[in-house]
């Protein structure tokens, strides 16, 4: 179930009827209101594509690649009223290949996230899913991507350009202009 609105009462009414034991959110991008967060017996859990508290927000995978990170992963956490700020239950780390695109990494993290979610739900069932508060001094954000990020700045280092191409693939895709014509750059 993926409601377009959460604050009009419809989602809450449906969830009350369903009486879920737990809610799981993956790549939803909306804040759940407190009345929904408090409804399930075991709470609400999010699977997030970063090692929280690093890269809270909508583009954690792309930002990790854009920033040249060597390691990333997925986190499971209890949802809170603030975006990606809940207590972390568990994490799974993975290296980022120097030539891996954000799209390739997303595919790998989807599998890793599913495995971590299964493990987390097992811990919840056993009463062993203890959340650890995030270190607020380590928080950094991963805002949404947009097409203004696409043009390559060739005054940057070769590594920064390489990371831009990888981090913006498959969307919005790095670009360059040659003789007035725009080209999409898919690999370096």
mmCIF file with all atom_site columns, C-alpha atoms in Angstrom:
data_model
loop_
_atom_site.group_PDB
_atom_site.id
_atom_site.type_symbol
_atom_site.label_atom_id
_atom_site.label_alt_id
_atom_site.label_comp_id
_atom_site.label_asym_id
_atom_site.label_entity_id
_atom_site.label_seq_id
_atom_site.pdbx_PDB_ins_code
_atom_site.Cartn_x
_atom_site.Cartn_y
_atom_site.Cartn_z
_atom_site.occupancy
_atom_site.B_iso_or_equiv
_atom_site.pdbx_formal_charge
_atom_site.auth_seq_id
_atom_site.auth_comp_id
_atom_site.auth_asym_id
_atom_site.auth_atom_id
_atom_site.pdbx_PDB_model_num
ATOM 1   C CA . UNK A 1 1   ? 0.000  0.000   0.000   1.00 0.00 ? 1   UNK A CA 1
ATOM 2   C CA . UNK A 1 2   ? 1.508  3.334   -1.038  1.00 0.00 ? 2   UNK A CA 1
ATOM 3   C CA . UNK A 1 3   ? -0.835 6.224   -0.243  1.00 0.00 ? 3   UNK A CA 1
ATOM 4   C CA . UNK A 1 4   ? -0.412 9.540   -2.049  1.00 0.00 ? 4   UNK A CA 1
ATOM 5   C CA . UNK A 1 5   ? -1.431 11.447  1.094   1.00 0.00 ? 5   UNK A CA 1
ATOM 6   C CA . UNK A 1 6   ? -0.909 10.565  4.732   1.00 0.00 ? 6   UNK A CA 1
ATOM 7   C CA . UNK A 1 7   ? -2.532 13.406  6.629   1.00 0.00 ? 7   UNK A CA 1
ATOM 8   C CA . UNK A 1 8   ? -6.072 13.255  5.259   1.00 0.00 ? 8   UNK A CA 1
ATOM 9   C CA . UNK A 1 9   ? -7.120 10.347  7.517   1.00 0.00 ? 9   UNK A CA 1
ATOM 10  C CA . UNK A 1 10  ? -7.584 7.801   4.720   1.00 0.00 ? 10  UNK A CA 1
ATOM 11  C CA . UNK A 1 11  ? -4.261 6.019   5.279   1.00 0.00 ? 11  UNK A CA 1
ATOM 12  C CA . UNK A 1 12  ? -4.813 5.932   9.040   1.00 0.00 ? 12  UNK A CA 1
ATOM 13  C CA . UNK A 1 13  ? -8.306 4.464   8.584   1.00 0.00 ? 13  UNK A CA 1
ATOM 14  C CA . UNK A 1 14  ? -6.989 1.743   6.249   1.00 0.00 ? 14  UNK A CA 1
ATOM 15  C CA . UNK A 1 15  ? -4.141 0.903   8.611   1.00 0.00 ? 15  UNK A CA 1
ATOM 16  C CA . UNK A 1 16  ? -6.480 0.755   11.617  1.00 0.00 ? 16  UNK A CA 1
ATOM 17  C CA . UNK A 1 17  ? -8.629 -1.720  9.680   1.00 0.00 ? 17  UNK A CA 1
ATOM 18  C CA . UNK A 1 18  ? -5.586 -3.823  8.735   1.00 0.00 ? 18  UNK A CA 1
ATOM 19  C CA . UNK A 1 19  ? -4.174 -3.758  12.300  1.00 0.00 ? 19  UNK A CA 1
ATOM 20  C CA . UNK A 1 20  ? -0.546 -4.324  11.241  1.00 0.00 ? 20  UNK A CA 1
ATOM 21  C CA . UNK A 1 21  ? 1.950  -5.699  13.740  1.00 0.00 ? 21  UNK A CA 1
ATOM 22  C CA . UNK A 1 22  ? 4.700  -3.682  12.047  1.00 0.00 ? 22  UNK A CA 1
ATOM 23  C CA . UNK A 1 23  ? 5.121  -1.220  9.184   1.00 0.00 ? 23  UNK A CA 1
ATOM 24  C CA . UNK A 1 24  ? 8.074  -1.404  6.812   1.00 0.00 ? 24  UNK A CA 1
ATOM 25  C CA . UNK A 1 25  ? 8.970  1.539   4.599   1.00 0.00 ? 25  UNK A CA 1
ATOM 26  C CA . UNK A 1 26  ? 11.492 1.443   1.760   1.00 0.00 ? 26  UNK A CA 1
ATOM 27  C CA . UNK A 1 27  ? 12.231 4.415   -0.529  1.00 0.00 ? 27  UNK A CA 1
ATOM 28  C CA . UNK A 1 28  ? 8.937  6.118   0.318   1.00 0.00 ? 28  UNK A CA 1
ATOM 29  C CA . UNK A 1 29  ? 10.185 9.682   0.704   1.00 0.00 ? 29  UNK A CA 1
ATOM 30  C CA . UNK A 1 30  ? 7.376  10.998  2.885   1.00 0.00 ? 30  UNK A CA 1
ATOM 31  C CA . UNK A 1 31  ? 7.237  11.550  6.618   1.00 0.00 ? 31  UNK A CA 1
ATOM 32  C CA . UNK A 1 32  ? 4.730  9.339   8.389   1.00 0.00 ? 32  UNK A CA 1
ATOM 33  C CA . UNK A 1 33  ? 2.582  11.201  10.920  1.00 0.00 ? 33  UNK A CA 1
ATOM 34  C CA . UNK A 1 34  ? 2.889  10.211  14.559  1.00 0.00 ? 34  UNK A CA 1
ATOM 35  C CA . UNK A 1 35  ? -0.597 8.624   14.682  1.00 0.00 ? 35  UNK A CA 1
ATOM 36  C CA . UNK A 1 36  ? 0.516  6.167   11.975  1.00 0.00 ? 36  UNK A CA 1
ATOM 37  C CA . UNK A 1 37  ? 3.951  5.572   13.548  1.00 0.00 ? 37  UNK A CA 1
ATOM 38  C CA . UNK A 1 38  ? 2.333  4.657   16.874  1.00 0.00 ? 38  UNK A CA 1
ATOM 39  C CA . UNK A 1 39  ? -0.314 2.335   15.408  1.00 0.00 ? 39  UNK A CA 1
ATOM 40  C CA . UNK A 1 40  ? 1.596  -0.959  14.880  1.00 0.00 ? 40  UNK A CA 1
ATOM 41  C CA . UNK A 1 41  ? 2.433  -3.109  17.904  1.00 0.00 ? 41  UNK A CA 1
ATOM 42  C CA . UNK A 1 42  ? 6.134  -3.334  16.961  1.00 0.00 ? 42  UNK A CA 1
ATOM 43  C CA . UNK A 1 43  ? 6.500  0.115   15.416  1.00 0.00 ? 43  UNK A CA 1
ATOM 44  C CA . UNK A 1 44  ? 7.550  1.265   11.978  1.00 0.00 ? 44  UNK A CA 1
ATOM 45  C CA . UNK A 1 45  ? 10.873 0.419   10.348  1.00 0.00 ? 45  UNK A CA 1
ATOM 46  C CA . UNK A 1 46  ? 12.680 1.984   7.403   1.00 0.00 ? 46  UNK A CA 1
ATOM 47  C CA . UNK A 1 47  ? 15.347 0.451   5.185   1.00 0.00 ? 47  UNK A CA 1
ATOM 48  C CA . UNK A 1 48  ? 17.671 3.289   4.130   1.00 0.00 ? 48  UNK A CA 1
ATOM 49  C CA . UNK A 1 49  ? 20.421 3.184   1.480   1.00 0.00 ? 49  UNK A CA 1
ATOM 50  C CA . UNK A 1 50  ? 23.257 4.576   3.600   1.00 0.00 ? 50  UNK A CA 1
ATOM 51  C CA . UNK A 1 51  ? 25.196 4.063   6.786   1.00 0.00 ? 51  UNK A CA 1
ATOM 52  C CA . UNK A 1 52  ? 23.144 6.398   8.963   1.00 0.00 ? 52  UNK A CA 1
ATOM 53  C CA . UNK A 1 53  ? 23.535 9.090   10.179  1.00 0.00 ? 53  UNK A CA 1
ATOM 54  C CA . UNK A 1 54  ? 25.468 9.749   6.973   1.00 0.00 ? 54  UNK A CA 1
ATOM 55  C CA . UNK A 1 55  ? 23.429 10.699  3.908   1.00 0.00 ? 55  UNK A CA 1
ATOM 56  C CA . UNK A 1 56  ? 19.967 11.227  5.342   1.00 0.00 ? 56  UNK A CA 1
ATOM 57  C CA . UNK A 1 57  ? 17.567 12.184  2.580   1.00 0.00 ? 57  UNK A CA 1
ATOM 58  C CA . UNK A 1 58  ? 16.371 11.227  -0.869  1.00 0.00 ? 58  UNK A CA 1
ATOM 59  C CA . UNK A 1 59  ? 19.612 10.501  -2.763  1.00 0.00 ? 59  UNK A CA 1
ATOM 60  C CA . UNK A 1 60  ? 21.987 8.688   -0.390  1.00 0.00 ? 60  UNK A CA 1
ATOM 61  C CA . UNK A 1 61  ? 23.340 6.217   -2.926  1.00 0.00 ? 61  UNK A CA 1
ATOM 62  C CA . UNK A 1 62  ? 24.020 8.807   -5.605  1.00 0.00 ? 62  UNK A CA 1
ATOM 63  C CA . UNK A 1 63  ? 25.599 11.215  -3.110  1.00 0.00 ? 63  UNK A CA 1
ATOM 64  C CA . UNK A 1 64  ? 27.937 8.515   -1.794  1.00 0.00 ? 64  UNK A CA 1
ATOM 65  C CA . UNK A 1 65  ? 29.182 7.899   -5.344  1.00 0.00 ? 65  UNK A CA 1
ATOM 66  C CA . UNK A 1 66  ? 29.338 11.614  -6.194  1.00 0.00 ? 66  UNK A CA 1
ATOM 67  C CA . UNK A 1 67  ? 31.430 12.220  -3.074  1.00 0.00 ? 67  UNK A CA 1
ATOM 68  C CA . UNK A 1 68  ? 33.848 9.406   -3.860  1.00 0.00 ? 68  UNK A CA 1
ATOM 69  C CA . UNK A 1 69  ? 32.995 7.273   -0.829  1.00 0.00 ? 69  UNK A CA 1
ATOM 70  C CA . UNK A 1 70  ? 34.815 3.937   -0.690  1.00 0.00 ? 70  UNK A CA 1
ATOM 71  C CA . UNK A 1 71  ? 32.240 2.193   1.539   1.00 0.00 ? 71  UNK A CA 1
ATOM 72  C CA . UNK A 1 72  ? 28.494 2.486   1.966   1.00 0.00 ? 72  UNK A CA 1
ATOM 73  C CA . UNK A 1 73  ? 25.667 0.199   2.962   1.00 0.00 ? 73  UNK A CA 1
ATOM 74  C CA . UNK A 1 74  ? 22.124 0.009   4.219   1.00 0.00 ? 74  UNK A CA 1
ATOM 75  C CA . UNK A 1 75  ? 20.604 0.730   7.605   1.00 0.00 ? 75  UNK A CA 1
ATOM 76  C CA . UNK A 1 76  ? 17.399 -0.384  9.236   1.00 0.00 ? 76  UNK A CA 1
ATOM 77  C CA . UNK A 1 77  ? 15.947 2.048   11.713  1.00 0.00 ? 77  UNK A CA 1
ATOM 78  C CA . UNK A 1 78  ? 12.828 2.859   13.640  1.00 0.00 ? 78  UNK A CA 1
ATOM 79  C CA . UNK A 1 79  ? 10.930 5.635   11.927  1.00 0.00 ? 79  UNK A CA 1
ATOM 80  C CA . UNK A 1 80  ? 10.694 8.972   13.672  1.00 0.00 ? 80  UNK A CA 1
ATOM 81  C CA . UNK A 1 81  ? 8.856  12.171  12.826  1.00 0.00 ? 81  UNK A CA 1
ATOM 82  C CA . UNK A 1 82  ? 12.055 13.629  11.324  1.00 0.00 ? 82  UNK A CA 1
ATOM 83  C CA . UNK A 1 83  ? 13.389 12.324  7.986   1.00 0.00 ? 83  UNK A CA 1
ATOM 84  C CA . UNK A 1 84  ? 15.804 9.387   8.448   1.00 0.00 ? 84  UNK A CA 1
ATOM 85  C CA . UNK A 1 85  ? 16.496 10.374  12.078  1.00 0.00 ? 85  UNK A CA 1
ATOM 86  C CA . UNK A 1 86  ? 15.200 7.339   13.981  1.00 0.00 ? 86  UNK A CA 1
ATOM 87  C CA . UNK A 1 87  ? 17.209 4.957   16.110  1.00 0.00 ? 87  UNK A CA 1
ATOM 88  C CA . UNK A 1 88  ? 19.329 2.582   14.011  1.00 0.00 ? 88  UNK A CA 1
ATOM 89  C CA . UNK A 1 89  ? 18.628 -1.110  14.504  1.00 0.00 ? 89  UNK A CA 1
ATOM 90  C CA . UNK A 1 90  ? 21.245 -2.636  12.221  1.00 0.00 ? 90  UNK A CA 1
ATOM 91  C CA . UNK A 1 91  ? 23.616 -1.883  9.331   1.00 0.00 ? 91  UNK A CA 1
ATOM 92  C CA . UNK A 1 92  ? 25.249 -3.840  6.532   1.00 0.00 ? 92  UNK A CA 1
ATOM 93  C CA . UNK A 1 93  ? 28.347 -2.398  4.854   1.00 0.00 ? 93  UNK A CA 1
ATOM 94  C CA . UNK A 1 94  ? 29.712 -2.920  1.359   1.00 0.00 ? 94  UNK A CA 1
ATOM 95  C CA . UNK A 1 95  ? 32.620 -1.440  -0.602  1.00 0.00 ? 95  UNK A CA 1
ATOM 96  C CA . UNK A 1 96  ? 31.915 0.794   -3.579  1.00 0.00 ? 96  UNK A CA 1
ATOM 97  C CA . UNK A 1 97  ? 33.823 -0.290  -6.672  1.00 0.00 ? 97  UNK A CA 1
ATOM 98  C CA . UNK A 1 98  ? 35.771 2.641   -8.180  1.00 0.00 ? 98  UNK A CA 1
ATOM 99  C CA . UNK A 1 99  ? 33.899 2.214   -11.499 1.00 0.00 ? 99  UNK A CA 1
ATOM 100 C CA . UNK A 1 100 ? 30.467 1.363   -10.074 1.00 0.00 ? 100 UNK A CA 1
ATOM 101 C CA . UNK A 1 101 ? 27.621 3.684   -11.052 1.00 0.00 ? 101 UNK A CA 1
ATOM 102 C CA . UNK A 1 102 ? 24.892 4.775   -8.672  1.00 0.00 ? 102 UNK A CA 1
ATOM 103 C CA . UNK A 1 103 ? 22.472 2.543   -10.586 1.00 0.00 ? 103 UNK A CA 1
ATOM 104 C CA . UNK A 1 104 ? 24.700 -0.496  -10.199 1.00 0.00 ? 104 UNK A CA 1
ATOM 105 C CA . UNK A 1 105 ? 25.160 0.238   -6.508  1.00 0.00 ? 105 UNK A CA 1
ATOM 106 C CA . UNK A 1 106 ? 21.406 0.691   -6.055  1.00 0.00 ? 106 UNK A CA 1
ATOM 107 C CA . UNK A 1 107 ? 20.833 -2.798  -7.447  1.00 0.00 ? 107 UNK A CA 1
ATOM 108 C CA . UNK A 1 108 ? 23.375 -4.294  -5.041  1.00 0.00 ? 108 UNK A CA 1
ATOM 109 C CA . UNK A 1 109 ? 22.033 -2.367  -2.066  1.00 0.00 ? 109 UNK A CA 1
ATOM 110 C CA . UNK A 1 110 ? 18.474 -3.511  -2.846  1.00 0.00 ? 110 UNK A CA 1
ATOM 111 C CA . UNK A 1 111 ? 19.578 -7.123  -2.329  1.00 0.00 ? 111 UNK A CA 1
ATOM 112 C CA . UNK A 1 112 ? 21.640 -6.232  0.733   1.00 0.00 ? 112 UNK A CA 1
ATOM 113 C CA . UNK A 1 113 ? 18.714 -4.233  2.132   1.00 0.00 ? 113 UNK A CA 1
ATOM 114 C CA . UNK A 1 114 ? 16.298 -7.131  1.681   1.00 0.00 ? 114 UNK A CA 1
ATOM 115 C CA . UNK A 1 115 ? 18.687 -9.418  3.559   1.00 0.00 ? 115 UNK A CA 1
ATOM 116 C CA . UNK A 1 116 ? 19.127 -6.848  6.325   1.00 0.00 ? 116 UNK A CA 1
ATOM 117 C CA . UNK A 1 117 ? 15.362 -6.327  6.590   1.00 0.00 ? 117 UNK A CA 1
ATOM 118 C CA . UNK A 1 118 ? 14.839 -10.066 7.003   1.00 0.00 ? 118 UNK A CA 1
ATOM 119 C CA . UNK A 1 119 ? 17.435 -10.132 9.782   1.00 0.00 ? 119 UNK A CA 1
ATOM 120 C CA . UNK A 1 120 ? 15.924 -7.038  11.417  1.00 0.00 ? 120 UNK A CA 1
ATOM 121 C CA . UNK A 1 121 ? 12.405 -8.487  11.363  1.00 0.00 ? 121 UNK A CA 1
ATOM 122 C CA . UNK A 1 122 ? 13.745 -11.646 12.985  1.00 0.00 ? 122 UNK A CA 1
ATOM 123 C CA . UNK A 1 123 ? 15.281 -9.494  15.735  1.00 0.00 ? 123 UNK A CA 1
ATOM 124 C CA . UNK A 1 124 ? 11.986 -7.630  16.176  1.00 0.00 ? 124 UNK A CA 1
ATOM 125 C CA . UNK A 1 125 ? 10.130 -10.930 16.519  1.00 0.00 ? 125 UNK A CA 1
ATOM 126 C CA . UNK A 1 126 ? 12.596 -12.091 19.205  1.00 0.00 ? 126 UNK A CA 1
ATOM 127 C CA . UNK A 1 127 ? 12.508 -8.763  21.042  1.00 0.00 ? 127 UNK A CA 1
ATOM 128 C CA . UNK A 1 128 ? 16.176 -8.128  20.182  1.00 0.00 ? 128 UNK A CA 1
ATOM 129 C CA . UNK A 1 129 ? 15.788 -5.085  17.888  1.00 0.00 ? 129 UNK A CA 1
ATOM 130 C CA . UNK A 1 130 ? 17.315 -2.441  20.096  1.00 0.00 ? 130 UNK A CA 1
ATOM 131 C CA . UNK A 1 131 ? 17.610 0.913   18.382  1.00 0.00 ? 131 UNK A CA 1
ATOM 132 C CA . UNK A 1 132 ? 20.729 3.009   18.867  1.00 0.00 ? 132 UNK A CA 1
ATOM 133 C CA . UNK A 1 133 ? 20.290 6.800   18.656  1.00 0.00 ? 133 UNK A CA 1
ATOM 134 C CA . UNK A 1 134 ? 22.110 8.408   15.739  1.00 0.00 ? 134 UNK A CA 1
ATOM 135 C CA . UNK A 1 135 ? 25.090 10.613  16.527  1.00 0.00 ? 135 UNK A CA 1
ATOM 136 C CA . UNK A 1 136 ? 23.754 14.020  15.496  1.00 0.00 ? 136 UNK A CA 1
ATOM 137 C CA . UNK A 1 137 ? 27.307 15.370  15.130  1.00 0.00 ? 137 UNK A CA 1
ATOM 138 C CA . UNK A 1 138 ? 27.837 12.918  12.240  1.00 0.00 ? 138 UNK A CA 1
ATOM 139 C CA . UNK A 1 139 ? 24.688 13.787  10.270  1.00 0.00 ? 139 UNK A CA 1
ATOM 140 C CA . UNK A 1 140 ? 25.012 14.813  6.651   1.00 0.00 ? 140 UNK A CA 1
ATOM 141 C CA . UNK A 1 141 ? 22.240 15.143  4.097   1.00 0.00 ? 141 UNK A CA 1
ATOM 142 C CA . UNK A 1 142 ? 21.687 13.739  0.636   1.00 0.00 ? 142 UNK A CA 1
ATOM 143 C CA . UNK A 1 143 ? 19.271 16.116  -1.081  1.00 0.00 ? 143 UNK A CA 1
ATOM 144 C CA . UNK A 1 144 ? 17.348 15.237  -4.209  1.00 0.00 ? 144 UNK A CA 1
ATOM 145 C CA . UNK A 1 145 ? 19.231 15.273  -7.502  1.00 0.00 ? 145 UNK A CA 1
ATOM 146 C CA . UNK A 1 146 ? 18.308 17.655  -10.289 1.00 0.00 ? 146 UNK A CA 1
ATOM 147 C CA . UNK A 1 147 ? 19.416 18.414  -13.833 1.00 0.00 ? 147 UNK A CA 1
ATOM 148 C CA . UNK A 1 148 ? 21.423 21.474  -12.760 1.00 0.00 ? 148 UNK A CA 1
ATOM 149 C CA . UNK A 1 149 ? 24.039 18.978  -11.530 1.00 0.00 ? 149 UNK A CA 1
ATOM 150 C CA . UNK A 1 150 ? 24.539 17.462  -14.990 1.00 0.00 ? 150 UNK A CA 1
ATOM 151 C CA . UNK A 1 151 ? 27.003 19.763  -16.787 1.00 0.00 ? 151 UNK A CA 1
ATOM 152 C CA . UNK A 1 152 ? 30.551 18.566  -16.230 1.00 0.00 ? 152 UNK A CA 1
ATOM 153 C CA . UNK A 1 153 ? 32.981 21.155  -14.900 1.00 0.00 ? 153 UNK A CA 1
ATOM 154 C CA . UNK A 1 154 ? 36.299 20.202  -16.484 1.00 0.00 ? 154 UNK A CA 1
ATOM 155 C CA . UNK A 1 155 ? 38.210 22.427  -14.061 1.00 0.00 ? 155 UNK A CA 1
ATOM 156 C CA . UNK A 1 156 ? 37.573 19.711  -11.464 1.00 0.00 ? 156 UNK A CA 1
ATOM 157 C CA . UNK A 1 157 ? 39.941 16.783  -10.985 1.00 0.00 ? 157 UNK A CA 1
ATOM 158 C CA . UNK A 1 158 ? 39.637 13.726  -13.192 1.00 0.00 ? 158 UNK A CA 1
ATOM 159 C CA . UNK A 1 159 ? 38.434 11.760  -10.148 1.00 0.00 ? 159 UNK A CA 1
ATOM 160 C CA . UNK A 1 160 ? 35.698 14.313  -9.402  1.00 0.00 ? 160 UNK A CA 1
ATOM 161 C CA . UNK A 1 161 ? 34.509 14.178  -13.024 1.00 0.00 ? 161 UNK A CA 1
ATOM 162 C CA . UNK A 1 162 ? 34.579 10.372  -12.928 1.00 0.00 ? 162 UNK A CA 1
ATOM 163 C CA . UNK A 1 163 ? 32.522 10.405  -9.704  1.00 0.00 ? 163 UNK A CA 1
ATOM 164 C CA . UNK A 1 164 ? 30.036 12.851  -11.243 1.00 0.00 ? 164 UNK A CA 1
ATOM 165 C CA . UNK A 1 165 ? 29.491 10.598  -14.247 1.00 0.00 ? 165 UNK A CA 1
ATOM 166 C CA . UNK A 1 166 ? 29.072 7.518   -12.007 1.00 0.00 ? 166 UNK A CA 1
ATOM 167 C CA . UNK A 1 167 ? 26.913 9.286   -9.420  1.00 0.00 ? 167 UNK A CA 1
ATOM 168 C CA . UNK A 1 168 ? 24.462 10.740  -11.937 1.00 0.00 ? 168 UNK A CA 1
ATOM 169 C CA . UNK A 1 169 ? 23.967 7.465   -13.793 1.00 0.00 ? 169 UNK A CA 1
ATOM 170 C CA . UNK A 1 170 ? 21.306 6.364   -14.692 1.00 0.00 ? 170 UNK A CA 1
ATOM 171 C CA . UNK A 1 171 ? 19.574 9.693   -13.838 1.00 0.00 ? 171 UNK A CA 1
ATOM 172 C CA . UNK A 1 172 ? 19.900 12.606  -14.425 1.00 0.00 ? 172 UNK A CA 1
ATOM 173 C CA . UNK A 1 173 ? 23.142 11.748  -16.349 1.00 0.00 ? 173 UNK A CA 1
ATOM 174 C CA . UNK A 1 174 ? 26.239 13.926  -16.617 1.00 0.00 ? 174 UNK A CA 1
ATOM 175 C CA . UNK A 1 175 ? 26.432 16.108  -19.723 1.00 0.00 ? 175 UNK A CA 1
ATOM 176 C CA . UNK A 1 176 ? 28.871 18.185  -21.693 1.00 0.00 ? 176 UNK A CA 1
ATOM 177 C CA . UNK A 1 177 ? 28.481 20.589  -24.574 1.00 0.00 ? 177 UNK A CA 1
ATOM 178 C CA . UNK A 1 178 ? 30.577 20.457  -27.733 1.00 0.00 ? 178 UNK A CA 1
ATOM 179 C CA . UNK A 1 179 ? 30.062 23.046  -30.484 1.00 0.00 ? 179 UNK A CA 1
ATOM 180 C CA . UNK A 1 180 ? 26.693 24.005  -29.032 1.00 0.00 ? 180 UNK A CA 1
ATOM 181 C CA . UNK A 1 181 ? 25.376 20.449  -28.881 1.00 0.00 ? 181 UNK A CA 1
ATOM 182 C CA . UNK A 1 182 ? 24.681 18.727  -25.547 1.00 0.00 ? 182 UNK A CA 1
ATOM 183 C CA . UNK A 1 183 ? 25.927 15.161  -25.023 1.00 0.00 ? 183 UNK A CA 1
ATOM 184 C CA . UNK A 1 184 ? 25.020 12.746  -22.231 1.00 0.00 ? 184 UNK A CA 1
ATOM 185 C CA . UNK A 1 185 ? 28.086 11.093  -20.732 1.00 0.00 ? 185 UNK A CA 1
ATOM 186 C CA . UNK A 1 186 ? 27.475 7.547   -19.487 1.00 0.00 ? 186 UNK A CA 1
ATOM 187 C CA . UNK A 1 187 ? 31.056 6.440   -18.765 1.00 0.00 ? 187 UNK A CA 1
ATOM 188 C CA . UNK A 1 188 ? 34.528 7.861   -18.408 1.00 0.00 ? 188 UNK A CA 1
#
